[in-house]
C-alpha positions as a Python dict, from the first residue, in 0.01 Angstrom:
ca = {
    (1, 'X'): (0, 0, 0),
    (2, 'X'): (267, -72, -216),
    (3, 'X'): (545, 6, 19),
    (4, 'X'): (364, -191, 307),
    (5, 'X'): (362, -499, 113),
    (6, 'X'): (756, -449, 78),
    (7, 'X'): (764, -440, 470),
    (8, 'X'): (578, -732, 502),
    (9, 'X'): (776, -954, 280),
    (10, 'X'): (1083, -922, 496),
    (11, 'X'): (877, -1023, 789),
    (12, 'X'): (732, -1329, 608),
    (13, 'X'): (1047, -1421, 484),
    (14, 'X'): (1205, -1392, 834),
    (15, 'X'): (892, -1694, 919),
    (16, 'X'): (944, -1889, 592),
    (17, 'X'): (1326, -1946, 766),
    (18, 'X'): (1228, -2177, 1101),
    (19, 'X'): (1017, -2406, 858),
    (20, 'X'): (1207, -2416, 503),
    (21, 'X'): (1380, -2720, 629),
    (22, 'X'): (1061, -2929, 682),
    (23, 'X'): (856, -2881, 444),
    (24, 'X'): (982, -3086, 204),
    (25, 'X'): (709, -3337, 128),
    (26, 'X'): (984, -3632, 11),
    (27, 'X'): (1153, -3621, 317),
    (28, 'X'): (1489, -3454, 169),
    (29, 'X'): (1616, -3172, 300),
    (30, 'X'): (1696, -2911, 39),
    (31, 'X'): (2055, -2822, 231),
    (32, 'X'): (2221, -2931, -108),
    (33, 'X'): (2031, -2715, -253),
    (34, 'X'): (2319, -2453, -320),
    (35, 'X'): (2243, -2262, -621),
    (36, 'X'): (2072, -1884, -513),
    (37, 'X'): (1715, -1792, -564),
    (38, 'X'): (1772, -1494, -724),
    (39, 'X'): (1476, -1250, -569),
    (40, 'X'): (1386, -940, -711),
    (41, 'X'): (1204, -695, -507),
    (42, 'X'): (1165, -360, -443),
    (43, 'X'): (1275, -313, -75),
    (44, 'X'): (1568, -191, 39),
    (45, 'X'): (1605, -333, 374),
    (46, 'X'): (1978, -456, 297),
    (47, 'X'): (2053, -540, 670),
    (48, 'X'): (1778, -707, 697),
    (49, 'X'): (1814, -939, 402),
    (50, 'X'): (2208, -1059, 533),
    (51, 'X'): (2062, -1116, 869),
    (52, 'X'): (1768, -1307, 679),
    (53, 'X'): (1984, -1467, 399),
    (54, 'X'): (2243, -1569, 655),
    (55, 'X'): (1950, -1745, 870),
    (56, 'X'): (1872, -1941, 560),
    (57, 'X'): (2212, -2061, 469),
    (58, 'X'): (2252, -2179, 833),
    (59, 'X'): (1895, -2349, 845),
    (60, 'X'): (1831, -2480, 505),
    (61, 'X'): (2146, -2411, 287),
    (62, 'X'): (1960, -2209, 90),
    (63, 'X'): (2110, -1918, -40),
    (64, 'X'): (1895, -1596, -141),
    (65, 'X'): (2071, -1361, -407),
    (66, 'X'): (1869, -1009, -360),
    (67, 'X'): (1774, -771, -661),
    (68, 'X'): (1685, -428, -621),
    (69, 'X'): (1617, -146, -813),
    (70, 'X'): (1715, 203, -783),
    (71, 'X'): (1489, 356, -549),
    (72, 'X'): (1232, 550, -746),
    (73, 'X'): (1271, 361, -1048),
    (74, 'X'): (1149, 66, -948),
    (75, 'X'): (879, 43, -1216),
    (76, 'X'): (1089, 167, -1515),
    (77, 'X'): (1320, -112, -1413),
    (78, 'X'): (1024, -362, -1404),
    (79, 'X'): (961, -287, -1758),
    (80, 'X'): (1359, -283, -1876),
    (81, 'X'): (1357, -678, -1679),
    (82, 'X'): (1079, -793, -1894),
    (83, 'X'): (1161, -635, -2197),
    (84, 'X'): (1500, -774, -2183),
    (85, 'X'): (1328, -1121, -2040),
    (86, 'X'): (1676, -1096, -1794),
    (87, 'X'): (1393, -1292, -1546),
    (88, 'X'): (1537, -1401, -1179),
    (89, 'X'): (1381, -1674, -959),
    (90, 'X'): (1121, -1488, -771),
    (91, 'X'): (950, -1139, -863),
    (92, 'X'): (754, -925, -590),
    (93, 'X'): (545, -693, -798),
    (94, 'X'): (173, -577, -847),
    (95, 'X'): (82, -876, -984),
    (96, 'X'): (-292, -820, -1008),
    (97, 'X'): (-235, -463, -1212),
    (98, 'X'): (45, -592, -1453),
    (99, 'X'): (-54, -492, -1822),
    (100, 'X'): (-305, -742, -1953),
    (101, 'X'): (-367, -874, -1622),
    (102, 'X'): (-184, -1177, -1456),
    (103, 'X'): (-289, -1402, -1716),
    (104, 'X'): (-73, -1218, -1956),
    (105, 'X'): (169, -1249, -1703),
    (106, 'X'): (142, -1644, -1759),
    (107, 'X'): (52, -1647, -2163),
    (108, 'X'): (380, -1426, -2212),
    (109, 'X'): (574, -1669, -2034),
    (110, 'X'): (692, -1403, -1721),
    (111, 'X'): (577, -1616, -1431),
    (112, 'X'): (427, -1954, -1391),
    (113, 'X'): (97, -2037, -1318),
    (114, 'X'): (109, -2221, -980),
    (115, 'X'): (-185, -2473, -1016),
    (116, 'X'): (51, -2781, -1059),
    (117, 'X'): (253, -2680, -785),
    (118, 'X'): (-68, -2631, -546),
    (119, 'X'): (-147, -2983, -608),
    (120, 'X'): (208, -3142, -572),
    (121, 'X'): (400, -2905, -331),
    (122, 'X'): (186, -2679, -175),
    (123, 'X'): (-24, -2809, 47),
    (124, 'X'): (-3, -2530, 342),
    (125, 'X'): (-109, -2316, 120),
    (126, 'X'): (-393, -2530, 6),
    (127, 'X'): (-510, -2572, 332),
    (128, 'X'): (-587, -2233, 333),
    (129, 'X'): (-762, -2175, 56),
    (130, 'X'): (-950, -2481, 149),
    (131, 'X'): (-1010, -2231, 528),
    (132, 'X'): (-1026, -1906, 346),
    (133, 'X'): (-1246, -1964, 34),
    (134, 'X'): (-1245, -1593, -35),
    (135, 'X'): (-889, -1562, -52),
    (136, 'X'): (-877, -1837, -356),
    (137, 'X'): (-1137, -1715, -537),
    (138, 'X'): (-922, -1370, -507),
    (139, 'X'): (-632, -1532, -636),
    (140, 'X'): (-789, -1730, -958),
    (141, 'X'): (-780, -1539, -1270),
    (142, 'X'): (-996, -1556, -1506),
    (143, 'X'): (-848, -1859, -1707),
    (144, 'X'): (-797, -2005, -1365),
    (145, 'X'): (-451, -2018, -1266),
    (146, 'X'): (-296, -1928, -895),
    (147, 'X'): (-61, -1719, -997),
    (148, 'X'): (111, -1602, -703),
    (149, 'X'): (198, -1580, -313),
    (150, 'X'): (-3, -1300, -215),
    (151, 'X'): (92, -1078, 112),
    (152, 'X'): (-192, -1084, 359),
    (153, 'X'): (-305, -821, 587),
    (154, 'X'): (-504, -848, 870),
    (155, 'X'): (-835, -768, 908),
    (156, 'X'): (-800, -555, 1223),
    (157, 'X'): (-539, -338, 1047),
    (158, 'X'): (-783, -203, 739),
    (159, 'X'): (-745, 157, 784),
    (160, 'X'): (-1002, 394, 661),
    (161, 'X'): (-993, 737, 532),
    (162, 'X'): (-1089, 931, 834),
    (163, 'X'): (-1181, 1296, 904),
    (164, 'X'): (-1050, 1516, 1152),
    (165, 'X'): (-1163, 1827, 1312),
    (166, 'X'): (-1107, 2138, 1553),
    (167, 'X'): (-1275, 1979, 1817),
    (168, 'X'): (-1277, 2255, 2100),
    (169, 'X'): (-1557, 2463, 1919),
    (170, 'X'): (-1832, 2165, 1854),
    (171, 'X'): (-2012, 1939, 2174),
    (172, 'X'): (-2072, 1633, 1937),
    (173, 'X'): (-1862, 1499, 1636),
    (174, 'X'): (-2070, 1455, 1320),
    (175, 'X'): (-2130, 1132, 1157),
    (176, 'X'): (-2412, 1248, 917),
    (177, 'X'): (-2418, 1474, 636),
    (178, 'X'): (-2668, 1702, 839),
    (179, 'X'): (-2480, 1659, 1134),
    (180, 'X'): (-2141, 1751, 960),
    (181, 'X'): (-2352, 2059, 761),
    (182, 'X'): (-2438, 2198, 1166),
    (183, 'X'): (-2049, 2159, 1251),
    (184, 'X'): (-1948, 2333, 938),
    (185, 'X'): (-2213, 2642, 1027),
    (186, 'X'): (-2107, 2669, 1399),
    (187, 'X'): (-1727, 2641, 1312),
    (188, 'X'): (-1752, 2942, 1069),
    (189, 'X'): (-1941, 3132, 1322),
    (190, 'X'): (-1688, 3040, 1565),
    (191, 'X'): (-1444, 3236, 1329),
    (192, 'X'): (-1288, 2955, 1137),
    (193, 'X'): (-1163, 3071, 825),
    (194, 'X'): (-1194, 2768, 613),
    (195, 'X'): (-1506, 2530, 778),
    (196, 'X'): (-1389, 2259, 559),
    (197, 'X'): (-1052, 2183, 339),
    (198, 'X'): (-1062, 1917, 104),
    (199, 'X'): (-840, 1814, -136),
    (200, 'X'): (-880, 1767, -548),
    (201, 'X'): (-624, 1676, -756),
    (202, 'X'): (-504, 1306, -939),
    (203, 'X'): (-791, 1104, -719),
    (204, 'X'): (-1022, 1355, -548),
    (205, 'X'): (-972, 1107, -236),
    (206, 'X'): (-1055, 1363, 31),
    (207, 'X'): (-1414, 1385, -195),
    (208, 'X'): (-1508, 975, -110),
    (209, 'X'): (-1526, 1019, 248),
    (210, 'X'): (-1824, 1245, 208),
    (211, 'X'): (-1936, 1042, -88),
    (212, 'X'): (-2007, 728, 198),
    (213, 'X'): (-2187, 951, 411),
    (214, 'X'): (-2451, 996, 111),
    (215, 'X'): (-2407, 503, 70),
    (216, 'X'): (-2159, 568, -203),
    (217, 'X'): (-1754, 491, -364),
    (218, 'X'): (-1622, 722, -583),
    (219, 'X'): (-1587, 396, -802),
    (220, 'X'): (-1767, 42, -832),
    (221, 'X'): (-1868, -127, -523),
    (222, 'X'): (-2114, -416, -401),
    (223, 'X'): (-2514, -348, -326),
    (224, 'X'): (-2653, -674, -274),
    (225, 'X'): (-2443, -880, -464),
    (226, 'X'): (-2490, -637, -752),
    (227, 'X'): (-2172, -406, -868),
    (228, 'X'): (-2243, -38, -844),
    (229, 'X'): (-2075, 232, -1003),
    (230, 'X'): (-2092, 563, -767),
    (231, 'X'): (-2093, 821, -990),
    (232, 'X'): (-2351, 688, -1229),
    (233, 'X'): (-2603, 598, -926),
    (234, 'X'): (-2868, 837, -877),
    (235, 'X'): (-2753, 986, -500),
    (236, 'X'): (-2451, 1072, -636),
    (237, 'X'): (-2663, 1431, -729),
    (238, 'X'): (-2771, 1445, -379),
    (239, 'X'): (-2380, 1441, -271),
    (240, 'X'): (-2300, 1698, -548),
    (241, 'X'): (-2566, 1890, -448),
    (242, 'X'): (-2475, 1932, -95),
    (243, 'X'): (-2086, 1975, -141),
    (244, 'X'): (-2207, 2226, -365),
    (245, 'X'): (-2426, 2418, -110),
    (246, 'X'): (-2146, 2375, 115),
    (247, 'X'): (-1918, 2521, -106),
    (248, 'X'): (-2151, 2877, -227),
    (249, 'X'): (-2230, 2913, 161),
    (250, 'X'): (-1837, 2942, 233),
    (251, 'X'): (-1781, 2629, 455),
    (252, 'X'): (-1628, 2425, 208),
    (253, 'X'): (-1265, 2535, 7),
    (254, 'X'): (-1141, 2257, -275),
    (255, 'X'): (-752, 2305, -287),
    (256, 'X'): (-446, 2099, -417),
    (257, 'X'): (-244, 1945, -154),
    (258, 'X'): (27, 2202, -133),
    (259, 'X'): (-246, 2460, -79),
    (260, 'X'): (-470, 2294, 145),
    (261, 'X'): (-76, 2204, 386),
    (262, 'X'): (-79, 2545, 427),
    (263, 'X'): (-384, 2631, 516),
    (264, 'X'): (-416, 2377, 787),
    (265, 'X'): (-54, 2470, 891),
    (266, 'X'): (-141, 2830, 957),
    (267, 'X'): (-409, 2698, 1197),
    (268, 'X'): (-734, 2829, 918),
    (269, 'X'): (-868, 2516, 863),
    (270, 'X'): (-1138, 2347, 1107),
    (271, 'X'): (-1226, 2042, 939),
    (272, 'X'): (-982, 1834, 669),
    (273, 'X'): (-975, 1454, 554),
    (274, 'X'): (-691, 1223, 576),
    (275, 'X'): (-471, 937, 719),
    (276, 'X'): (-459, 847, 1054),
    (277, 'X'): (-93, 926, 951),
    (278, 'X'): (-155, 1246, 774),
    (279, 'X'): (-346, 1346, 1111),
    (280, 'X'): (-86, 1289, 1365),
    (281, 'X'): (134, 1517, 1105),
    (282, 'X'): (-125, 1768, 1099),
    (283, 'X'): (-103, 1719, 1534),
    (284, 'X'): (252, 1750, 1496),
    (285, 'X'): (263, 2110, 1285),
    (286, 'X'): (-7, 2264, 1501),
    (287, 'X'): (130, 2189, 1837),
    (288, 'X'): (451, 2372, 1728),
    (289, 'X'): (325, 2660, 1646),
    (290, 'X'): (-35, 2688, 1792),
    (291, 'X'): (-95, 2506, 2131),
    (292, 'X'): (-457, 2562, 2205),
    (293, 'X'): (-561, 2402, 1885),
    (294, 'X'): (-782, 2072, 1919),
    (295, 'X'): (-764, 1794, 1663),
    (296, 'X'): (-1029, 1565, 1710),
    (297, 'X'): (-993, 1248, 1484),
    (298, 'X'): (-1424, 1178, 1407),
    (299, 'X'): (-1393, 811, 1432),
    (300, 'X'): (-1650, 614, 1147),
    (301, 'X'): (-1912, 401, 1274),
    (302, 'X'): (-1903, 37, 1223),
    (303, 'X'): (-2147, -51, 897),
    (304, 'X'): (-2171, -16, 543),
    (305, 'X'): (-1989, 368, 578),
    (306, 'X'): (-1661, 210, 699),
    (307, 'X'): (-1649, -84, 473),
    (308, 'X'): (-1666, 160, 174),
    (309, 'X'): (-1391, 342, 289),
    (310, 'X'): (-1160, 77, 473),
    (311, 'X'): (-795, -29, 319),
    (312, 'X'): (-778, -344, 94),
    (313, 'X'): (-731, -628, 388),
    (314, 'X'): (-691, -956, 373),
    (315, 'X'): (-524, -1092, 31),
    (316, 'X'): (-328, -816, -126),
    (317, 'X'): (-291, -758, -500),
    (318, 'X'): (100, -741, -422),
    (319, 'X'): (322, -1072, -380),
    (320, 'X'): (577, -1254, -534),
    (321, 'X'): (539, -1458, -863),
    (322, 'X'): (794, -1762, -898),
    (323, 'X'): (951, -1621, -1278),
    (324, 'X'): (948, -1875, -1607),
    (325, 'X'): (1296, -1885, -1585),
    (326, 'X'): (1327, -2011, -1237),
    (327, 'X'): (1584, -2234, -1181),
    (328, 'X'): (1448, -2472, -934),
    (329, 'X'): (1038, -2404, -934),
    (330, 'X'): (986, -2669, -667),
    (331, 'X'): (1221, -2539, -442),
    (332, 'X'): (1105, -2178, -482),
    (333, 'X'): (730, -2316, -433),
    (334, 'X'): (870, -2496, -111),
    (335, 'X'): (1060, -2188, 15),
    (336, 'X'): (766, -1943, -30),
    (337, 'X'): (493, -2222, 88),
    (338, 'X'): (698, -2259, 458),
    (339, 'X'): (506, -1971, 581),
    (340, 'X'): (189, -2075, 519),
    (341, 'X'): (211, -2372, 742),
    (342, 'X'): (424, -2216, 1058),
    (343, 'X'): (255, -2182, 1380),
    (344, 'X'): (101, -1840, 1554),
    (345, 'X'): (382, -1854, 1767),
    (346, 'X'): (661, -1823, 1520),
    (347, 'X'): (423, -1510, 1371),
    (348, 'X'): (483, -1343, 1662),
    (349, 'X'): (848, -1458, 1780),
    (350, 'X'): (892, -1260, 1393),
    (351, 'X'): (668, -978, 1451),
    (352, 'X'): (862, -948, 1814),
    (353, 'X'): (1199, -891, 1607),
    (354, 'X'): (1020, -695, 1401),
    (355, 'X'): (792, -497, 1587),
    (356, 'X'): (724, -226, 1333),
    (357, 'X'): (560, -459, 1114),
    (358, 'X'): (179, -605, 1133),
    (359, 'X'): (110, -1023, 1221),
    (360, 'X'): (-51, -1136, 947),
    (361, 'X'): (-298, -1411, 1173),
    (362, 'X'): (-496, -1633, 953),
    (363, 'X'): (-868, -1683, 1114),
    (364, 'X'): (-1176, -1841, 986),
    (365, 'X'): (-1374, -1848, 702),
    (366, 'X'): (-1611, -1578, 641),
    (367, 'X'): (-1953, -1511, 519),
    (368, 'X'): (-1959, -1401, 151),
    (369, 'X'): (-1972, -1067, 172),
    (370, 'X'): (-2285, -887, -6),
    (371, 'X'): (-2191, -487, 31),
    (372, 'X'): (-1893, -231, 68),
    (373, 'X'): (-1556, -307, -148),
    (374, 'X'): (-1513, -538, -438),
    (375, 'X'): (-1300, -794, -369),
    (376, 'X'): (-1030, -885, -646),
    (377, 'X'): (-1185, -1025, -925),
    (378, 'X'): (-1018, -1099, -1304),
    (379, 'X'): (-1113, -1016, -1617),
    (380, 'X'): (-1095, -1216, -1950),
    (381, 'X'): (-837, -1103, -2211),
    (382, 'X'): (-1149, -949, -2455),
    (383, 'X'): (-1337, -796, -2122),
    (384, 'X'): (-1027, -629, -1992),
    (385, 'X'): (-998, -477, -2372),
    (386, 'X'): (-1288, -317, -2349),
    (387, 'X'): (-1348, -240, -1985),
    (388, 'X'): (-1042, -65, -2018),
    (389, 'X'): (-1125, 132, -2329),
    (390, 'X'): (-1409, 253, -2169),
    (391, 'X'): (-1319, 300, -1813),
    (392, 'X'): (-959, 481, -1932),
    (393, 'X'): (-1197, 751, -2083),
    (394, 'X'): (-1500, 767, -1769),
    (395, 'X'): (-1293, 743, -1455),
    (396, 'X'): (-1109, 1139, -1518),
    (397, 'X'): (-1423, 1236, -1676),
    (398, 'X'): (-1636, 1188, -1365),
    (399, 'X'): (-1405, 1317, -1110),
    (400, 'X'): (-1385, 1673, -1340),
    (401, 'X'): (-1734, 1670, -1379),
    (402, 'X'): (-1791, 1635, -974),
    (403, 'X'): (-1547, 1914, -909),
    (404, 'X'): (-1701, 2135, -1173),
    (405, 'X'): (-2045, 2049, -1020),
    (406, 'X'): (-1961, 2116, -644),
    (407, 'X'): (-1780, 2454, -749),
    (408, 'X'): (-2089, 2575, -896),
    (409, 'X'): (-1875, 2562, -1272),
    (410, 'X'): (-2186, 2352, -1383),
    (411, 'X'): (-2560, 2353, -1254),
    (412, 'X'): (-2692, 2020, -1111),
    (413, 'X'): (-2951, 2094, -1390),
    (414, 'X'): (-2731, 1939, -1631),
    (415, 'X'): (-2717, 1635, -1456),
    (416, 'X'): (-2972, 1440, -1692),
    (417, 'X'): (-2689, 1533, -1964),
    (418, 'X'): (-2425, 1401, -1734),
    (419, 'X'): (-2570, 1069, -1719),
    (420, 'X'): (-2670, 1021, -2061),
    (421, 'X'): (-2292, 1122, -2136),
    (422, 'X'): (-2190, 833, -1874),
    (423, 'X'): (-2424, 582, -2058),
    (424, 'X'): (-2287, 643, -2428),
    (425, 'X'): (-1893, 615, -2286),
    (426, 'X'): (-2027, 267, -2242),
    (427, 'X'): (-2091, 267, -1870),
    (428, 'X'): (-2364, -17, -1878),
    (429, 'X'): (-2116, -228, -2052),
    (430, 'X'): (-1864, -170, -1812),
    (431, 'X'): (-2065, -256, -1467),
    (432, 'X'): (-2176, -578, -1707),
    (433, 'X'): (-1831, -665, -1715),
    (434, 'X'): (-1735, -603, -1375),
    (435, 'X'): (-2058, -826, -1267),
    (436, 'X'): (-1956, -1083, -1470),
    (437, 'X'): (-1623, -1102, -1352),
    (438, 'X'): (-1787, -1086, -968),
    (439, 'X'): (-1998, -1392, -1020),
    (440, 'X'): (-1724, -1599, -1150),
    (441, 'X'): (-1557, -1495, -829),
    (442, 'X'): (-1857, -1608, -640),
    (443, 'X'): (-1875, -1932, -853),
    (444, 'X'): (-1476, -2025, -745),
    (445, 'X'): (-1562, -1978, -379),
    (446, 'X'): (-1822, -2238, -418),
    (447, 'X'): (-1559, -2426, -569),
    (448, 'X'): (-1351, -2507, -262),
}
């Protein structure tokens, strides 16, 4: 996600360039603007900044003075900037995961909280947040401030974790967990080696898809305006207990990623989860070296499934912060705020020159959404304290525990135990928290 947003920002920075020069809302140009915005970000599209730079010397006169870090190191050089407080104009960073939170961000003097700017210099950008009341409630801390300009995605692109399958062996493509525990039996009697590879490792990811099959997210998630935690609900046994069936009955292997490359590169694997990237890689390897093999991506249904397993869209917790040592605030403000007012048609005159990258379109206001993903919501400086002590603790815990479980390490008996361990790690506290932090979320998009 990270390395998207980086993509996008060139594209929205090639927009901000046919509208810099009129957005000023005193009727000066900013062409004598000369001194640099230093920008610090962690793309390395240098072509593509003096093409973009040069566009906004000839069009506004003003000048953009790139900073990158070596490629790899991006985050240790994050750190050494602040440390150092060395600050440029403009940061593009994780924002909404900084240490502390963005408000720390503010308190610690790093970047400047963008609420007097909204009001005096920003009014594209107001507009939408007046449009788009969930995307202002996602960017209000918990003290309150805007805090930066946050890349959007569009809706259409949210890409979920999908599964894929040796298709020329099965009639229908499963969508259930009985449905998938049928493909799994006739695959193996087809002669499939391994029914069913998933991966386990840093973030058991491969383990969530099957985890929304049984209503769940391998973390918290909305139920009717109520935050959830997965693991702690009570189906989260009934998903155990099937992976775990799966697993004794030989249609299920848990591998690390290396392993499980292999095995689907040597043509043993019928079923696997991943990317829609990581299938057409998968397509790729098996074409060159076994012809007659079928990958069948099983497409999710629209509903409650998809939305718990669909990329972040919309507002993204990456974007560029204008720094507390910015030279010229307003004009930064202005420079950034340009794209928030230009036309559909200049979206897609950039997106034309840039074809690899997404249009970010801006559409109506939705409903407030009531189940799937959280949206980004903000913790106070004492709540993030202790949701982090706690959840720092739980979140390895529970995926161990679930992999012990489903290889038959640990009997679902001991699940009462389980859950009274998840209660005294503090797990009520935590959803308490997170449900706090939800309604105030819920309270700001009244707001507007």
């Amino acid at each position: 996600m990270k390395r998207l947003a980086v993509l996008i920002s060139i594209v929205l920075l090639a927009v901000w360039l046919t509208a810099c020069s009129t957005i000023v809302p005193t009727g000066k140009t900013i062409r004598a603007q000369q001194i640099p915005l230093r920008y610090w970000s962690a793309g390395q599209n240098v072509s593509g900044e003096k093409n973009i730079s040069a566009k906004l010397e000839q069009e506004t006169g003003v000048q953009v003075e790139w900073i990158h870090p070596p490629e790899g190191q991006e985050q240790e050089a994050f750190s050494l900037m602040v440390v150092s407080n060395q600050l440029p104009d403009l940061i593009e960073y994780d924002w909404y995961h900084f240490s502390g939170g963005p408000d720390k961000a503010i308190d610690s003097k790093i970047i400047l909280s963008l609420n007097h700017f909204l009001e005096t210099d920003l009014p594209n950008l107001k507009k939408l947040y007046a449009e788009r009341q969930e995307y202002a409630a996602e960017m209000q801390t918990a003290n309150g401030h805007y805090y930066m300009y946050p890349w959007i995605l569009p809706e259409e692109k949210g890409e979920a974790v999908g599964a894929c399958i040796h298709g020329e062996f099965l009639q229908c493509l499963p969508q259930t967990p009985e449905e998938w525990e049928i493909a799994l039996e006739t695959l193996k009697q087809s002669g499939t080696e391994i029914p069913l590879c998933l991966r386990i490792g840093e973030s058991n990811r491969d383990l969530d898809y099957f985890a929304a099959l049984f209503d769940l997210a391998p973390s918290f998630y909305l139920e009717e305006e109520t935050v959830k935690f997965g693991p702690y609900q009570a189906r989260w046994k009934e998903f155990i207990q099937c992976l775990q069936r799966w697993q004794q009955r030989g249609l299920l292997y848990l591998a690390d990623t290396k392993q499980a490359a292999d095995w689907i590169a040597e043509g043993n694997v019928g079923a696997a989860v991943g990317t829609g990237e990581e299938i057409e890689t998968w397509k790729r390897v098996l074409q060159e070296t076994r012809h007659e093999t079928e990958i069948v991506p099983v497409l999710l249904q629209e509903g409650r499934i998809k939305e718990l397993l669909k990329s972040k869209t919309g507002v993204q917790p990456y974007g560029t912060a204008v720094s507390a040592q910015c030279r010229q605030p307003q004009l930064a403000c202005r420079l950034l705020e340009a794209e928030y007012g230009t036309a559909e048609k200049t979206l897609q005159e950039a997106t034309q020159t840039f074809a690899r990258f997404p249009k970010a379109v801006l559409v109506g206001a939705k409903t407030l959404q009531e189940n799937g993903m959280l949206p980004l919501t903000y913790l106070t400086e004492k709540e993030k304290r202790d949701y982090d002590k706690i959840m720092q603790e739980v979140i390895p815990w529970c995926r161990q525990e679930t992999v012990d479980f489903i290889m038959g390490n640990k009997m679902t008996e001991a699940w009462e135990q389980y859950h009274m361990t998840l209660q005294e790690m503090g797990i009520e506290k935590a959803l308490q928290i997170r449900q706090t932090a939800y309604e105030r979320y819920r309270n700001r998009r009244n707001d507007w």
